[in-house]
PDB file of C-alpha atoms in Angstrom:
ATOM      1  CA  MET A   3     149.605 -96.955  40.926  1.00  0.00           C
ATOM      2  CA  LYS A   4     148.263 -97.173  44.507  1.00  0.00           C
ATOM      3  CA  THR A   5     145.113 -95.290  43.442  1.00  0.00           C
ATOM      4  CA  LEU A   6     144.631 -97.641  40.487  1.00  0.00           C
ATOM      5  CA  ASN A   7     144.942-100.676  42.774  1.00  0.00           C
ATOM      6  CA  LEU A   8     142.372 -99.211  45.183  1.00  0.00           C
ATOM      7  CA  LEU A   9     140.006 -98.541  42.284  1.00  0.00           C
ATOM      8  CA  LEU A  10     140.428-102.098  40.998  1.00  0.00           C
ATOM      9  CA  VAL A  11     139.768-103.546  44.461  1.00  0.00           C
ATOM     10  CA  SER A  12     136.711-101.282  44.852  1.00  0.00           C
ATOM     11  CA  ALA A  13     135.392-102.334  41.452  1.00  0.00           C
ATOM     12  CA  ALA A  14     135.976-106.008  42.195  1.00  0.00           C
ATOM     13  CA  LEU A  15     134.196-105.763  45.545  1.00  0.00           C
ATOM     14  CA  SER A  16     131.230-104.000  43.980  1.00  0.00           C
ATOM     15  CA  PHE A  17     130.808-106.964  41.632  1.00  0.00           C
ATOM     16  CA  GLY A  18     130.870-109.459  44.507  1.00  0.00           C
ATOM     17  CA  ALA A  19     134.486-110.535  44.131  1.00  0.00           C
ATOM     18  CA  THR A  20     136.700-111.105  47.114  1.00  0.00           C
ATOM     19  CA  ALA A  21     139.836-109.021  47.435  1.00  0.00           C
ATOM     20  CA  THR A  22     143.053-110.781  48.350  1.00  0.00           C
ATOM     21  CA  PHE A  23     145.777-108.891  50.162  1.00  0.00           C
ATOM     22  CA  ALA A  24     149.309-109.926  51.003  1.00  0.00           C
ATOM     23  CA  ALA A  25     148.981-108.963  54.677  1.00  0.00           C
ATOM     24  CA  ASN A  26     147.285-111.275  57.151  1.00  0.00           C
ATOM     25  CA  PRO A  27     143.612-110.514  57.654  1.00  0.00           C
ATOM     26  CA  MET A  28     142.179-109.359  60.970  1.00  0.00           C
ATOM     27  CA  VAL A  29     140.284-112.110  62.791  1.00  0.00           C
ATOM     28  CA  GLY A  30     137.785-111.399  65.532  1.00  0.00           C
ATOM     29  CA  GLY A  31     138.807-107.754  65.565  1.00  0.00           C
ATOM     30  CA  ALA A  32     142.456-108.570  66.226  1.00  0.00           C
ATOM     31  CA  PRO A  33     145.507-108.494  63.989  1.00  0.00           C
ATOM     32  CA  MET A  34     147.019-111.887  63.247  1.00  0.00           C
ATOM     33  CA  TYR A  35     150.793-111.966  63.136  1.00  0.00           C
ATOM     34  CA  GLU A  36     152.741-114.344  60.903  1.00  0.00           C
ATOM     35  CA  ASN A  37     155.536-114.506  63.471  1.00  0.00           C
ATOM     36  CA  LYS A  38     153.189-115.799  66.220  1.00  0.00           C
ATOM     37  CA  ASN A  39     151.952-119.357  66.515  1.00  0.00           C
ATOM     38  CA  ILE A  40     148.378-120.591  66.234  1.00  0.00           C
ATOM     39  CA  VAL A  41     147.663-120.320  69.968  1.00  0.00           C
ATOM     40  CA  GLU A  42     149.309-116.896  70.389  1.00  0.00           C
ATOM     41  CA  ASN A  43     147.103-115.472  67.627  1.00  0.00           C
ATOM     42  CA  ALA A  44     143.880-117.320  68.489  1.00  0.00           C
ATOM     43  CA  VAL A  45     143.764-116.003  72.052  1.00  0.00           C
ATOM     44  CA  ASN A  46     143.401-112.466  70.663  1.00  0.00           C
ATOM     45  CA  SER A  47     140.387-113.200  68.447  1.00  0.00           C
ATOM     46  CA  ALA A  48     137.090-112.189  70.036  1.00  0.00           C
ATOM     47  CA  ASP A  49     135.382-114.612  67.618  1.00  0.00           C
ATOM     48  CA  HIS A  50     137.287-117.650  68.893  1.00  0.00           C
ATOM     49  CA  THR A  51     136.942-117.588  72.690  1.00  0.00           C
ATOM     50  CA  THR A  52     135.000-120.873  72.713  1.00  0.00           C
ATOM     51  CA  LEU A  53     137.626-122.556  70.530  1.00  0.00           C
ATOM     52  CA  VAL A  54     140.434-121.293  72.777  1.00  0.00           C
ATOM     53  CA  ALA A  55     138.614-122.546  75.902  1.00  0.00           C
ATOM     54  CA  ALA A  56     138.128-125.928  74.237  1.00  0.00           C
ATOM     55  CA  VAL A  57     141.793-126.156  73.196  1.00  0.00           C
ATOM     56  CA  LYS A  58     142.801-125.418  76.800  1.00  0.00           C
ATOM     57  CA  ALA A  59     140.319-127.958  78.229  1.00  0.00           C
ATOM     58  CA  ALA A  60     141.580-130.629  75.822  1.00  0.00           C
ATOM     59  CA  GLY A  61     145.213-129.970  76.761  1.00  0.00           C
ATOM     60  CA  LEU A  62     146.139-129.089  73.166  1.00  0.00           C
ATOM     61  CA  VAL A  63     147.792-125.713  73.817  1.00  0.00           C
ATOM     62  CA  ASP A  64     151.362-127.072  73.747  1.00  0.00           C
ATOM     63  CA  THR A  65     150.644-129.112  70.619  1.00  0.00           C
ATOM     64  CA  LEU A  66     149.157-126.204  68.652  1.00  0.00           C
ATOM     65  CA  ALA A  67     151.919-123.900  69.884  1.00  0.00           C
ATOM     66  CA  GLY A  68     154.496-126.459  68.690  1.00  0.00           C
ATOM     67  CA  PRO A  69     156.521-126.374  65.490  1.00  0.00           C
ATOM     68  CA  GLY A  70     153.862-127.916  63.204  1.00  0.00           C
ATOM     69  CA  PRO A  71     153.133-127.039  60.545  1.00  0.00           C
ATOM     70  CA  PHE A  72     149.385-127.359  61.105  1.00  0.00           C
ATOM     71  CA  THR A  73     146.345-126.297  59.144  1.00  0.00           C
ATOM     72  CA  VAL A  74     143.437-125.455  61.442  1.00  0.00           C
ATOM     73  CA  PHE A  75     139.842-125.000  60.331  1.00  0.00           C
ATOM     74  CA  ALA A  76     138.871-122.694  63.187  1.00  0.00           C
ATOM     75  CA  PRO A  77     135.140-122.534  64.031  1.00  0.00           C
ATOM     76  CA  THR A  78     133.867-119.226  65.375  1.00  0.00           C
ATOM     77  CA  ASN A  79     131.893-118.775  68.586  1.00  0.00           C
ATOM     78  CA  ALA A  80     128.770-118.514  66.401  1.00  0.00           C
ATOM     79  CA  ALA A  81     129.605-121.913  64.892  1.00  0.00           C
ATOM     80  CA  PHE A  82     129.787-123.491  68.363  1.00  0.00           C
ATOM     81  CA  GLU A  83     126.478-121.803  69.259  1.00  0.00           C
ATOM     82  CA  MET A  84     124.801-123.667  66.362  1.00  0.00           C
ATOM     83  CA  LEU A  85     125.484-127.012  68.053  1.00  0.00           C
ATOM     84  CA  PRO A  86     122.593-128.527  70.009  1.00  0.00           C
ATOM     85  CA  ALA A  87     122.037-126.871  73.402  1.00  0.00           C
ATOM     86  CA  GLY A  88     124.416-128.140  76.066  1.00  0.00           C
ATOM     87  CA  THR A  89     126.897-129.726  73.616  1.00  0.00           C
ATOM     88  CA  VAL A  90     129.766-127.336  74.331  1.00  0.00           C
ATOM     89  CA  ASP A  91     129.251-127.506  78.116  1.00  0.00           C
ATOM     90  CA  THR A  92     129.223-131.316  77.927  1.00  0.00           C
ATOM     91  CA  LEU A  93     132.395-131.422  75.814  1.00  0.00           C
ATOM     92  CA  LEU A  94     134.225-129.088  78.212  1.00  0.00           C
ATOM     93  CA  LYS A  95     133.701-131.409  81.206  1.00  0.00           C
ATOM     94  CA  PRO A  96     136.921-133.159  82.304  1.00  0.00           C
ATOM     95  CA  GLU A  97     135.351-136.601  81.882  1.00  0.00           C
ATOM     96  CA  ASN A  98     134.772-135.830  78.168  1.00  0.00           C
ATOM     97  CA  LYS A  99     138.342-134.744  77.398  1.00  0.00           C
ATOM     98  CA  ALA A 100     138.926-137.605  74.920  1.00  0.00           C
ATOM     99  CA  MET A 101     135.783-136.732  72.959  1.00  0.00           C
ATOM    100  CA  LEU A 102     136.672-133.031  72.974  1.00  0.00           C
ATOM    101  CA  THR A 103     140.187-133.818  71.761  1.00  0.00           C
ATOM    102  CA  LYS A 104     138.768-135.903  68.901  1.00  0.00           C
ATOM    103  CA  VAL A 105     136.382-133.119  67.848  1.00  0.00           C
ATOM    104  CA  LEU A 106     139.140-130.490  67.930  1.00  0.00           C
ATOM    105  CA  THR A 107     141.765-132.581  66.136  1.00  0.00           C
ATOM    106  CA  ALA A 108     139.153-133.351  63.451  1.00  0.00           C
ATOM    107  CA  HIS A 109     139.651-129.667  62.500  1.00  0.00           C
ATOM    108  CA  VAL A 110     143.432-130.004  62.053  1.00  0.00           C
ATOM    109  CA  LEU A 111     145.507-131.214  59.114  1.00  0.00           C
ATOM    110  CA  ALA A 112     149.228-131.915  59.290  1.00  0.00           C
ATOM    111  CA  GLY A 113     151.061-129.535  56.968  1.00  0.00           C
ATOM    112  CA  ASP A 114     150.641-125.991  55.723  1.00  0.00           C
ATOM    113  CA  TRP A 115     147.545-126.236  53.504  1.00  0.00           C
ATOM    114  CA  THR A 116     146.882-122.782  52.095  1.00  0.00           C
ATOM    115  CA  ALA A 117     143.650-122.196  50.184  1.00  0.00           C
ATOM    116  CA  GLU A 118     145.708-122.198  46.977  1.00  0.00           C
ATOM    117  CA  LYS A 119     147.131-125.655  47.769  1.00  0.00           C
ATOM    118  CA  ILE A 120     143.687-127.002  48.701  1.00  0.00           C
ATOM    119  CA  MET A 121     142.204-125.632  45.463  1.00  0.00           C
ATOM    120  CA  ALA A 122     145.044-127.222  43.465  1.00  0.00           C
ATOM    121  CA  GLU A 123     144.119-130.595  45.021  1.00  0.00           C
ATOM    122  CA  ILE A 124     140.460-129.989  44.148  1.00  0.00           C
ATOM    123  CA  LYS A 125     141.350-129.237  40.516  1.00  0.00           C
ATOM    124  CA  LYS A 126     143.416-132.450  40.285  1.00  0.00           C
ATOM    125  CA  SER A 127     140.538-134.682  41.370  1.00  0.00           C
ATOM    126  CA  LYS A 128     138.022-136.122  38.918  1.00  0.00           C
ATOM    127  CA  ASN A 129     135.063-135.301  41.168  1.00  0.00           C
ATOM    128  CA  ARG A 130     136.384-131.791  41.970  1.00  0.00           C
ATOM    129  CA  MET A 131     136.678-132.683  45.643  1.00  0.00           C
ATOM    130  CA  ALA A 132     139.926-133.010  47.588  1.00  0.00           C
ATOM    131  CA  ASN A 133     140.122-135.516  50.426  1.00  0.00           C
ATOM    132  CA  PHE A 134     142.234-135.176  53.556  1.00  0.00           C
ATOM    133  CA  THR A 135     142.909-137.144  56.719  1.00  0.00           C
ATOM    134  CA  THR A 136     142.863-135.044  59.885  1.00  0.00           C
ATOM    135  CA  VAL A 137     145.189-135.356  62.865  1.00  0.00           C
ATOM    136  CA  SER A 138     142.386-137.319  64.589  1.00  0.00           C
ATOM    137  CA  GLY A 139     142.372-139.829  61.711  1.00  0.00           C
ATOM    138  CA  ASP A 140     139.010-138.628  60.440  1.00  0.00           C
ATOM    139  CA  ALA A 141     138.204-137.596  56.878  1.00  0.00           C
ATOM    140  CA  LEU A 142     137.571-134.098  55.566  1.00  0.00           C
ATOM    141  CA  SER A 143     136.828-133.123  51.991  1.00  0.00           C
ATOM    142  CA  ALA A 144     137.069-129.755  50.298  1.00  0.00           C
ATOM    143  CA  ARG A 145     135.167-128.350  47.333  1.00  0.00           C
ATOM    144  CA  MET A 146     134.844-125.004  45.611  1.00  0.00           C
ATOM    145  CA  LYS A 147     131.255-123.847  45.186  1.00  0.00           C
ATOM    146  CA  ASN A 148     129.955-120.412  44.202  1.00  0.00           C
ATOM    147  CA  GLY A 149     133.432-118.938  44.563  1.00  0.00           C
ATOM    148  CA  ALA A 150     133.874-120.165  48.138  1.00  0.00           C
ATOM    149  CA  LEU A 151     135.848-122.976  49.727  1.00  0.00           C
ATOM    150  CA  TRP A 152     133.634-125.504  51.562  1.00  0.00           C
ATOM    151  CA  ILE A 153     134.811-128.199  53.997  1.00  0.00           C
ATOM    152  CA  TYR A 154     132.799-131.419  54.455  1.00  0.00           C
ATOM    153  CA  ASP A 155     133.150-133.731  57.459  1.00  0.00           C
ATOM    154  CA  GLU A 156     132.382-137.452  57.769  1.00  0.00           C
ATOM    155  CA  SER A 157     129.023-136.737  59.381  1.00  0.00           C
ATOM    156  CA  GLY A 158     127.762-134.785  56.387  1.00  0.00           C
ATOM    157  CA  ASP A 159     128.199-131.354  57.970  1.00  0.00           C
ATOM    158  CA  VAL A 160     129.490-128.540  55.790  1.00  0.00           C
ATOM    159  CA  ALA A 161     131.501-125.484  56.823  1.00  0.00           C
ATOM    160  CA  LYS A 162     132.247-122.477  54.660  1.00  0.00           C
ATOM    161  CA  VAL A 163     135.707-120.950  54.883  1.00  0.00           C
ATOM    162  CA  THR A 164     134.901-117.343  55.732  1.00  0.00           C
ATOM    163  CA  ILE A 165     138.498-116.140  56.178  1.00  0.00           C
ATOM    164  CA  ALA A 166     141.228-118.093  54.405  1.00  0.00           C
ATOM    165  CA  ASP A 167     144.994-118.100  54.734  1.00  0.00           C
ATOM    166  CA  VAL A 168     145.644-116.559  58.121  1.00  0.00           C
ATOM    167  CA  ASP A 169     149.361-117.317  58.216  1.00  0.00           C
ATOM    168  CA  GLN A 170     150.974-118.399  61.478  1.00  0.00           C
ATOM    169  CA  SER A 171     154.579-119.153  62.390  1.00  0.00           C
ATOM    170  CA  ASN A 172     153.609-122.842  62.616  1.00  0.00           C
ATOM    171  CA  GLY A 173     150.995-123.176  59.888  1.00  0.00           C
ATOM    172  CA  VAL A 174     147.803-121.589  58.654  1.00  0.00           C
ATOM    173  CA  ILE A 175     144.282-121.002  59.950  1.00  0.00           C
ATOM    174  CA  HIS A 176     141.104-120.952  57.886  1.00  0.00           C
ATOM    175  CA  VAL A 177     138.117-119.534  59.795  1.00  0.00           C
ATOM    176  CA  VAL A 178     134.955-121.634  59.276  1.00  0.00           C
ATOM    177  CA  ASP A 179     131.305-120.993  60.040  1.00  0.00           C
ATOM    178  CA  HIS A 180     130.366-124.469  61.368  1.00  0.00           C
ATOM    179  CA  VAL A 181     131.882-127.049  63.702  1.00  0.00           C
ATOM    180  CA  LEU A 182     133.116-130.157  61.876  1.00  0.00           C
ATOM    181  CA  VAL A 183     131.953-133.331  63.586  1.00  0.00           C
ATOM    182  CA  PRO A 184     133.835-136.624  63.378  1.00  0.00           C
ATOM    183  CA  LYS A 185     131.950-139.930  63.347  1.00  0.00           C
TER     184      LYS A 185
END
C-alpha cells in the first residue's frame, strides 16, 4: 500500500499536481511543529528572518505566542526584498512602530483559517472570492486561480500562498510570496 501511495504521489507530481501530506511541511529548511506556537516555529525558518525581526520590533511576540487562534499569511524574506528599497529599514525604526504594527497585523486573521476553510468560503460566494477582515481592521480577499490560493490586499497587491496549512498550537500559517499592504 505504501508503494502504491508513493507511485500515486509521484504520478500526481509529474502532472503538475500538488501533493498533500498529513504532516506539517518544512518551512525555510526547518520542521514546523504543531505543538509549538507561531513565534516558536517562525524563529526556526531561514525564510522568515525579516518577518521575525519585524514582529519583534513591533512588540507582537507575546500576542502571536498567545492562545489565538490566529491565521498568519507569512511573507518570506524574498517577499520583503520586493518592497521598494529602504522600506523595511524605515518600518523597523522605533518611530515607525505603529505603521509596522499595522502592516504586520494586516497579515493576520482571527481564527484558524485552513486552506480548506478559505476555499469553502470562496465556493460559497457568488464572485468566487472570499472576503476577510484582518486583526488590523483591513480587508483581505482570497481567490483560487490556476490551482493556487491567492490573497488580495486593499492596495491591489496579490500574494500567492506557496505553502498552506502549517499547523501551529495557536493557529495556522500560510507562507506567501508578497507582502500585503494595508491602505
